[in-house]
Coordinates of C-alpha atoms in Angstrom, one line a residue:
X1390 CA -1.0 8.7 27.1
X1391 CA -2.6 12.4 27.4
X1392 CA -6.6 12.2 27.9
X1393 CA -8.4 15.8 26.3
X1394 CA -11.9 15.9 26.7
X1395 CA -13.5 18.2 24.9
X1396 CA -16.6 19.6 25.9
X1397 CA -20.8 19.6 24.2
X1398 CA -19.8 22.6 22.1
X1399 CA -19.2 22.0 18.6
X1400 CA -16.0 21.9 17.9
X1401 CA -13.9 24.3 15.6
X1402 CA -10.7 23.5 13.1
X1403 CA -8.2 24.3 16.2
X1404 CA -9.7 22.3 18.6
X1405 CA -8.0 18.7 17.6
X1406 CA -4.7 20.1 16.5
X1407 CA -3.4 16.7 15.1
X1408 CA -4.8 13.3 14.8
X1409 CA -2.7 10.2 16.4
X1410 CA -1.0 8.2 13.7
X1411 CA -4.2 5.9 11.9
X1412 CA -2.6 2.7 11.9
X1413 CA -3.9 0.2 9.4
X1414 CA -7.0 -0.4 7.9
X1415 CA -8.1 -3.6 7.9
X1416 CA -6.6 -4.1 4.2
X1417 CA -3.2 -3.8 4.7
X1418 CA -3.5 -5.9 8.5
X1419 CA -5.0 -8.5 5.5
X1420 CA -2.4 -7.5 2.5
X1421 CA 0.7 -7.7 5.9
X1422 CA -0.4 -11.2 6.5
X1423 CA -0.6 -11.8 3.3
X1424 CA 3.2 -11.2 2.8
X1425 CA 3.6 -13.7 5.6
X1426 CA 2.1 -16.0 3.6
X1427 CA 3.1 -15.7 0.7
X1428 CA 6.7 -15.9 2.5
X1429 CA 6.9 -18.8 5.3
X1430 CA 5.3 -21.2 5.1
X1431 CA 5.7 -24.4 7.1
X1432 CA 9.1 -23.0 8.7
X1433 CA 10.5 -25.9 12.2
X1434 CA 11.7 -24.8 14.9
X1435 CA 15.6 -24.4 14.7
X1436 CA 16.1 -24.8 11.9
X1437 CA 17.5 -21.3 9.5
X1438 CA 14.7 -19.9 8.0
X1439 CA 14.6 -16.7 5.7
X1440 CA 14.9 -13.3 6.8
X1441 CA 12.0 -12.2 5.7
X1442 CA 10.5 -14.6 9.1
X1443 CA 12.5 -13.0 10.3
X1444 CA 12.3 -10.7 13.9
X1445 CA 12.9 -7.3 12.5
X1446 CA 12.5 -7.3 9.2
X1447 CA 10.6 -4.3 7.2
X1448 CA 8.8 -4.7 4.1
X1449 CA 6.0 -2.8 2.4
X1450 CA 2.9 -2.8 1.3
X1451 CA -0.4 -0.5 0.2
X1452 CA 1.9 2.4 1.0
X1453 CA 2.9 1.3 3.9
X1454 CA 6.0 -0.3 6.1
X1455 CA 6.0 -2.9 8.3
X1456 CA 7.7 -5.1 10.4
X1457 CA 7.9 -8.2 12.0
X1458 CA 7.8 -8.2 15.7
X1459 CA 7.8 -11.4 16.6
X1460 CA 8.1 -14.8 14.8
X1461 CA 7.2 -17.8 16.6
X1462 CA 7.4 -21.7 15.3
X1463 CA 6.5 -23.8 17.9
X1464 CA 6.2 -26.9 15.5
X1465 CA 5.9 -26.9 10.6
X1466 CA 2.3 -27.0 10.7
X1467 CA 2.2 -23.7 13.1
X1468 CA 3.8 -20.5 12.2
X1469 CA 3.1 -16.7 14.0
X1470 CA 3.4 -13.8 14.1
X1471 CA 3.4 -10.0 15.8
X1472 CA 3.5 -7.4 13.2
X1473 CA 3.7 -3.8 13.7
X1474 CA 3.2 -0.7 11.0
X1475 CA 5.6 2.0 11.6
X1476 CA 3.8 5.0 12.8
X1477 CA 1.7 2.7 14.9
X1478 CA 4.3 0.8 17.1
X1479 CA 1.6 0.6 19.5
X1480 CA -1.3 -1.4 17.5
X1481 CA 0.9 -4.6 16.4
X1482 CA -1.7 -7.7 14.9
X1483 CA -1.1 -11.2 15.4
X1484 CA -0.6 -13.6 11.5
X1485 CA -1.5 -16.6 12.8
X1486 CA -0.4 -19.1 10.3
X1487 CA -0.9 -23.3 10.0
X1488 CA -0.9 -26.1 6.6
X1489 CA -5.0 -27.7 7.4
X1490 CA -4.4 -29.5 4.4
X1491 CA -3.2 -26.3 2.5
X1492 CA -1.2 -23.9 4.2
X1493 CA -4.1 -20.2 5.5
X1494 CA -2.7 -17.9 7.7
X1495 CA -6.8 -16.0 9.9
X1496 CA -8.0 -13.2 9.0
X1497 CA -6.2 -10.8 11.8
X1498 CA -9.4 -8.6 11.1
X1499 CA -11.8 -11.5 12.6
X1500 CA -11.6 -12.3 15.1
X1501 CA -13.7 -15.8 13.3
X1502 CA -11.7 -18.7 11.9
X1503 CA -11.3 -17.8 8.7
X1504 CA -8.5 -16.9 6.4
X1505 CA -7.0 -15.3 3.8
X1506 CA -7.2 -15.4 0.3
X1507 CA -3.5 -14.3 -0.4
X1508 CA -1.5 -15.2 -4.3
X1509 CA 0.8 -17.5 -3.4
X1510 CA -1.0 -20.6 -2.7
X1511 CA -4.5 -21.6 -1.8
X1512 CA -5.6 -20.9 1.2
X1513 CA -9.6 -21.3 2.3
X1514 CA -11.8 -21.2 5.5
X1515 CA -10.6 -23.6 8.3
X1516 CA -11.9 -27.2 8.0
X1517 CA -12.7 -26.1 4.5
X1518 CA -11.5 -27.1 1.1
X1519 CA -9.4 -24.8 -0.1
X1520 CA -10.4 -22.9 -3.7
X1521 CA -8.1 -21.4 -6.0
X1522 CA -8.6 -17.6 -7.1
X1523 CA -9.2 -16.1 -10.2
X1524 CA -5.6 -16.1 -12.1
X1525 CA -6.0 -11.5 -12.9
X1526 CA -3.0 -10.2 -14.5
X1527 CA -1.5 -7.3 -12.8
X1528 CA -2.8 -3.9 -13.1
X1529 CA -2.2 -1.0 -15.1
X1530 CA -1.1 1.2 -11.4
X1531 CA -0.1 -2.4 -10.4
X1532 CA 2.7 -2.7 -13.4
X1533 CA 3.6 1.2 -12.7
X1534 CA 4.3 0.6 -9.4
X1535 CA 6.7 -2.5 -9.4
X1536 CA 8.5 -0.6 -11.9
X1537 CA 9.2 2.3 -10.4
X1538 CA 10.1 0.4 -7.1
X1539 CA 13.1 -1.1 -9.4
X1540 CA 13.8 2.5 -10.6
X1541 CA 13.7 3.8 -7.3
X1542 CA 16.4 0.6 -6.2
X1543 CA 18.7 -0.4 -9.1
X1544 CA 19.9 2.4 -11.4
X1545 CA 23.0 2.7 -13.5
X1546 CA 24.5 -0.9 -13.0
X1547 CA 27.4 -2.5 -14.9
X1548 CA 27.7 -5.5 -16.7
X1549 CA 30.3 -7.9 -14.7
X1550 CA 30.3 -5.9 -10.8
X1551 CA 28.1 -7.1 -8.1
X1552 CA 24.3 -5.8 -8.0
X1553 CA 22.0 -5.1 -5.3
X1554 CA 19.5 -8.2 -4.6
X1555 CA 17.0 -5.9 -5.3
X1556 CA 17.8 -6.4 -8.0
X1557 CA 18.7 -10.0 -8.9
X1558 CA 16.6 -12.0 -10.5
X1559 CA 14.0 -14.1 -7.7
X1560 CA 14.2 -10.3 -5.4
X1561 CA 10.4 -10.6 -3.9
X1562 CA 8.6 -7.2 -3.1
X1563 CA 5.3 -5.9 -2.5
X1564 CA 3.9 -2.6 -5.0
X1565 CA 0.7 -1.7 -4.8
X1566 CA -1.2 -4.6 -2.9
X1567 CA 0.4 -7.7 -4.6
X1568 CA 3.8 -9.5 -4.6
X1569 CA 5.7 -9.4 -7.7
X1570 CA 9.2 -11.4 -8.2
X1571 CA 12.2 -9.8 -10.4
X1572 CA 11.8 -12.8 -13.5
X1573 CA 14.8 -11.6 -15.5
X1574 CA 16.9 -9.3 -15.4
X1575 CA 19.4 -8.0 -17.5
X1576 CA 22.4 -5.6 -17.6
X1577 CA 23.7 -4.8 -21.1
X1578 CA 25.4 -1.9 -20.1
X1579 CA 25.1 1.1 -17.6
X1580 CA 23.4 3.3 -19.3
X1581 CA 20.3 -0.4 -19.9
X1582 CA 18.7 -2.1 -17.7
X1583 CA 16.7 -4.5 -18.2
X1584 CA 13.7 -6.6 -16.4
X1585 CA 10.8 -8.6 -16.3
X1586 CA 8.9 -9.4 -13.5
X1587 CA 5.5 -10.7 -12.6
X1588 CA 2.5 -10.0 -10.4
X1589 CA 2.7 -14.1 -7.9
X1590 CA -0.7 -15.5 -9.9
X1591 CA 0.0 -14.2 -12.4
X1592 CA 3.2 -16.0 -13.9
X1593 CA 1.9 -15.9 -16.6
X1594 CA 1.5 -12.6 -18.2
X1595 CA 5.4 -11.1 -17.2
X1596 CA 5.5 -7.6 -18.3
X1597 CA 8.8 -5.3 -19.1
X1598 CA 10.4 -2.5 -17.1
X1599 CA 12.8 -1.4 -19.1
X1600 CA 15.3 1.4 -18.0
X1601 CA 18.3 3.9 -19.4
X1602 CA 20.7 6.7 -19.0
X1603 CA 18.8 9.3 -21.3
X1604 CA 20.2 12.4 -19.1
X1605 CA 17.9 11.8 -16.2
X1606 CA 17.0 7.8 -15.1
X1607 CA 14.4 7.2 -16.4
X1608 CA 12.6 3.3 -16.9
X1609 CA 10.1 3.1 -20.0
X1610 CA 5.8 3.2 -18.9
X1611 CA 5.3 -0.9 -19.5
X1612 CA 1.3 -0.2 -20.0
X1613 CA 2.5 1.0 -23.6
X1614 CA 4.4 0.8 -26.8
X1615 CA 5.2 4.4 -26.9
X1616 CA 8.2 5.5 -25.6
X1617 CA 6.6 7.0 -22.5
X1618 CA 8.8 7.8 -19.2
X1619 CA 7.7 7.5 -16.0
X1620 CA 8.5 9.9 -13.6
X1621 CA 9.0 7.9 -10.4
X1622 CA 9.1 8.8 -6.5
X1623 CA 13.0 8.7 -6.1
X1624 CA 14.9 11.3 -7.6
X1625 CA 16.0 10.8 -10.5
X1626 CA 19.9 9.8 -11.3
X1627 CA 21.5 12.6 -13.8
X1628 CA 24.2 10.7 -15.8
X1629 CA 28.4 11.5 -14.7
X1630 CA 28.9 14.8 -16.5
X1631 CA 25.6 15.1 -17.3
X1632 CA 23.3 18.4 -17.1
X1633 CA 20.0 18.7 -15.3
X1634 CA 17.7 16.0 -15.2
X1635 CA 15.4 16.5 -18.6
X1636 CA 13.2 13.5 -20.4
X1637 CA 14.6 12.1 -23.6
X1638 CA 13.6 13.7 -26.7
X1639 CA 9.8 11.9 -27.4
X1640 CA 8.9 11.0 -24.2
X1641 CA 5.7 11.9 -22.8
X1642 CA 6.2 11.3 -19.0
X1643 CA 4.3 10.7 -16.4
X1644 CA 3.6 12.7 -13.8
X1645 CA 5.4 12.7 -10.4
X1646 CA 2.8 12.3 -8.3
X1647 CA 0.2 15.1 -7.2
X1648 CA 1.5 17.9 -4.9
X1649 CA 0.8 18.4 -1.6
X1650 CA -2.0 20.8 -1.9
X1651 CA -4.0 18.8 -4.5
X1652 CA -3.6 15.5 -2.6
X1653 CA -5.6 17.5 0.5
X1654 CA -8.4 18.6 -2.1
X1655 CA -8.5 15.5 -3.9
X1656 CA -8.9 14.9 0.3
X1657 CA -11.0 16.9 0.9
X1658 CA -13.5 16.2 -1.7
X1659 CA -14.7 12.5 0.3
X1660 CA -14.9 14.1 3.1
X1661 CA -17.0 16.2 1.6
X1662 CA -19.8 13.8 0.5
X1663 CA -19.0 10.6 2.0
X1664 CA -19.5 11.0 6.0
X1665 CA -20.8 7.8 8.3
X1666 CA -20.7 4.2 5.4
X1667 CA -21.4 1.6 7.0
X1668 CA -20.6 -1.5 5.2
X1669 CA -24.7 -2.8 5.3
X1670 CA -26.4 0.2 4.1
X1671 CA -26.5 2.6 1.1
X1672 CA -23.0 4.0 -0.3
X1673 CA -23.1 6.9 -2.7
X1674 CA -21.8 6.6 -6.0
X1675 CA -19.1 8.9 -5.4
X1676 CA -17.7 7.4 -2.5
X1677 CA -17.8 3.5 -4.6
X1678 CA -13.6 1.8 -6.4
X1679 CA -14.4 3.2 -9.9
X1680 CA -15.3 7.2 -9.2
X1681 CA -13.4 9.7 -11.1
X1682 CA -13.9 13.8 -9.7
X1683 CA -12.2 16.7 -11.6
X1684 CA -11.1 18.9 -8.2
X1685 CA -7.5 21.9 -8.3
X1686 CA -6.6 20.8 -12.1
X1687 CA -6.1 17.0 -11.9
X1688 CA -8.5 14.4 -12.6
X1689 CA -8.6 12.0 -9.2
X1690 CA -10.1 8.4 -8.7
X1691 CA -11.5 6.2 -6.3
X1692 CA -9.1 2.8 -6.6
X1693 CA -10.1 1.9 -3.1
X1694 CA -12.6 1.8 -0.5
X1695 CA -13.8 0.6 2.9
X1696 CA -15.9 1.6 4.6
X1697 CA -15.1 -0.9 8.5
X1698 CA -18.0 0.8 10.3
X1699 CA -19.5 4.2 10.6
X1700 CA -17.7 6.8 12.3
X1701 CA -13.6 5.2 10.1
X1702 CA -13.4 5.4 7.0
X1703 CA -10.5 4.7 4.3
X1704 CA -9.5 5.5 1.1
X1705 CA -7.1 4.7 -1.9
X1706 CA -7.3 8.2 -4.4
X1707 CA -4.7 8.1 -7.6
X1708 CA -4.3 10.9 -10.0
X1709 CA -4.2 10.9 -13.6
X1710 CA -1.3 10.5 -14.9
X1711 CA 0.5 10.0 -11.6
X1712 CA -1.3 6.0 -11.0
X1713 CA 1.5 4.8 -9.5
X1714 CA 1.3 7.5 -6.7
X1715 CA -1.9 6.9 -5.3
X1716 CA -1.7 8.3 -1.2
X1717 CA -4.4 8.0 1.4
X1718 CA -7.6 9.8 2.9
X1719 CA -8.2 8.7 5.8
X1720 CA -11.9 10.2 7.4
X1721 CA -13.2 9.7 11.6
X1722 CA -15.5 10.3 13.4
X1723 CA -13.7 12.5 16.5
X1724 CA -17.5 14.5 17.8
X1725 CA -17.4 16.0 14.0
X1726 CA -16.2 14.2 10.5
X1727 CA -12.8 13.9 10.1
X1728 CA -10.4 13.0 7.7
X1729 CA -6.1 12.7 8.1
X1730 CA -4.3 15.2 6.3
X1731 CA -3.1 12.3 3.8
X1732 CA 0.5 14.1 3.6
X1733 CA 1.6 14.7 7.7
X1734 CA -1.7 11.8 8.8
X1735 CA -1.3 13.3 12.3
X1736 CA -3.0 16.5 11.9
X1737 CA -6.1 16.9 11.1
X1738 CA -6.5 18.1 7.2
X1739 CA -9.5 21.5 7.2
X1740 CA -11.6 21.1 4.2
X1741 CA -14.4 24.2 4.4
X1742 CA -17.3 21.9 2.5
X1743 CA -19.5 19.6 3.6
X1744 CA -21.5 19.7 7.0
X1745 CA -19.4 19.5 10.8
X1746 CA -21.6 17.3 12.9
X1747 CA -21.6 17.8 16.4
X1748 CA -22.3 15.8 19.3
X1749 CA -24.1 16.7 22.0
X1750 CA -22.4 14.0 24.7
X1751 CA -18.4 14.3 26.1
X1752 CA -16.2 12.1 24.0
X1753 CA -12.6 11.3 25.3
X1754 CA -9.8 11.5 22.7
X1755 CA -6.4 10.2 23.9
X1756 CA -3.4 11.6 21.5

């Protein structure tokens, strides 16, 4: 591992050519551990285990991919895992779960014996009485993201032939920080594939995800009764023998995702206005969840905000019309306040505004 010493001079944009891959945030760690909590419970040694609970299994949460590096089942009451995020394999973290009257997993972000509150079952801090979390239905952005997952993985499926497991009833997946299940799957013909999806913890509020071939493969926005098509992340398939993919007539397709320049401009806005924030300090309104702002021809929203410590602040932003494609904005104190480029987290984002914080001390940054 190379060590770069940064001296007393004010750091310039060229001082750090690239920022090391950023490890998972506390929220990402908790959600990844909750995925294990929900899928893997009371597993005993010496018996077959679900694939989702075995070493090498990969899954996605909070816009990142994770892998089960280690899985240990000393007895049915104790199941322990070591997880790692792709791009940050050098920073694995534990996810240790046990039966204390309810199945709980210990919060991987703290050394305290604090239990995570996950979606599948009642959890509580060790020794405390388990209490249910209030059921809350999926947000519109979560519905769109879940339907986009089906759009990307399941296209042009015909009746009477084998289908991918990701398109079958009972399949579970993660999207936008939540776990979803395919409750119903219907393939009347190759041009029409319909699903009923439900979020864990809100099974009483299932929602539809109806997809069809209209020259391009599109899925109807599940949050509106109007025939508006979602534009999702995967490349749209063109129907056999069809022309260039086009939305159906009368369908106002949602923008696929913000451009790279728009993502950078939105993150620079956070860079300029939100620096060195701590959980116990005053948080400006423009740095809180729910704040909206306009830049680079788009309107953006702060979907999630996390300030674990003053030298590490993290956000998830989304653009109007592209709520199913949120993007990260992670900022740090590296002698001055910098943010990682949301389109390539290995690189520093070059922002023109906001104070450039300088440090009159020698810092060691490992890259």
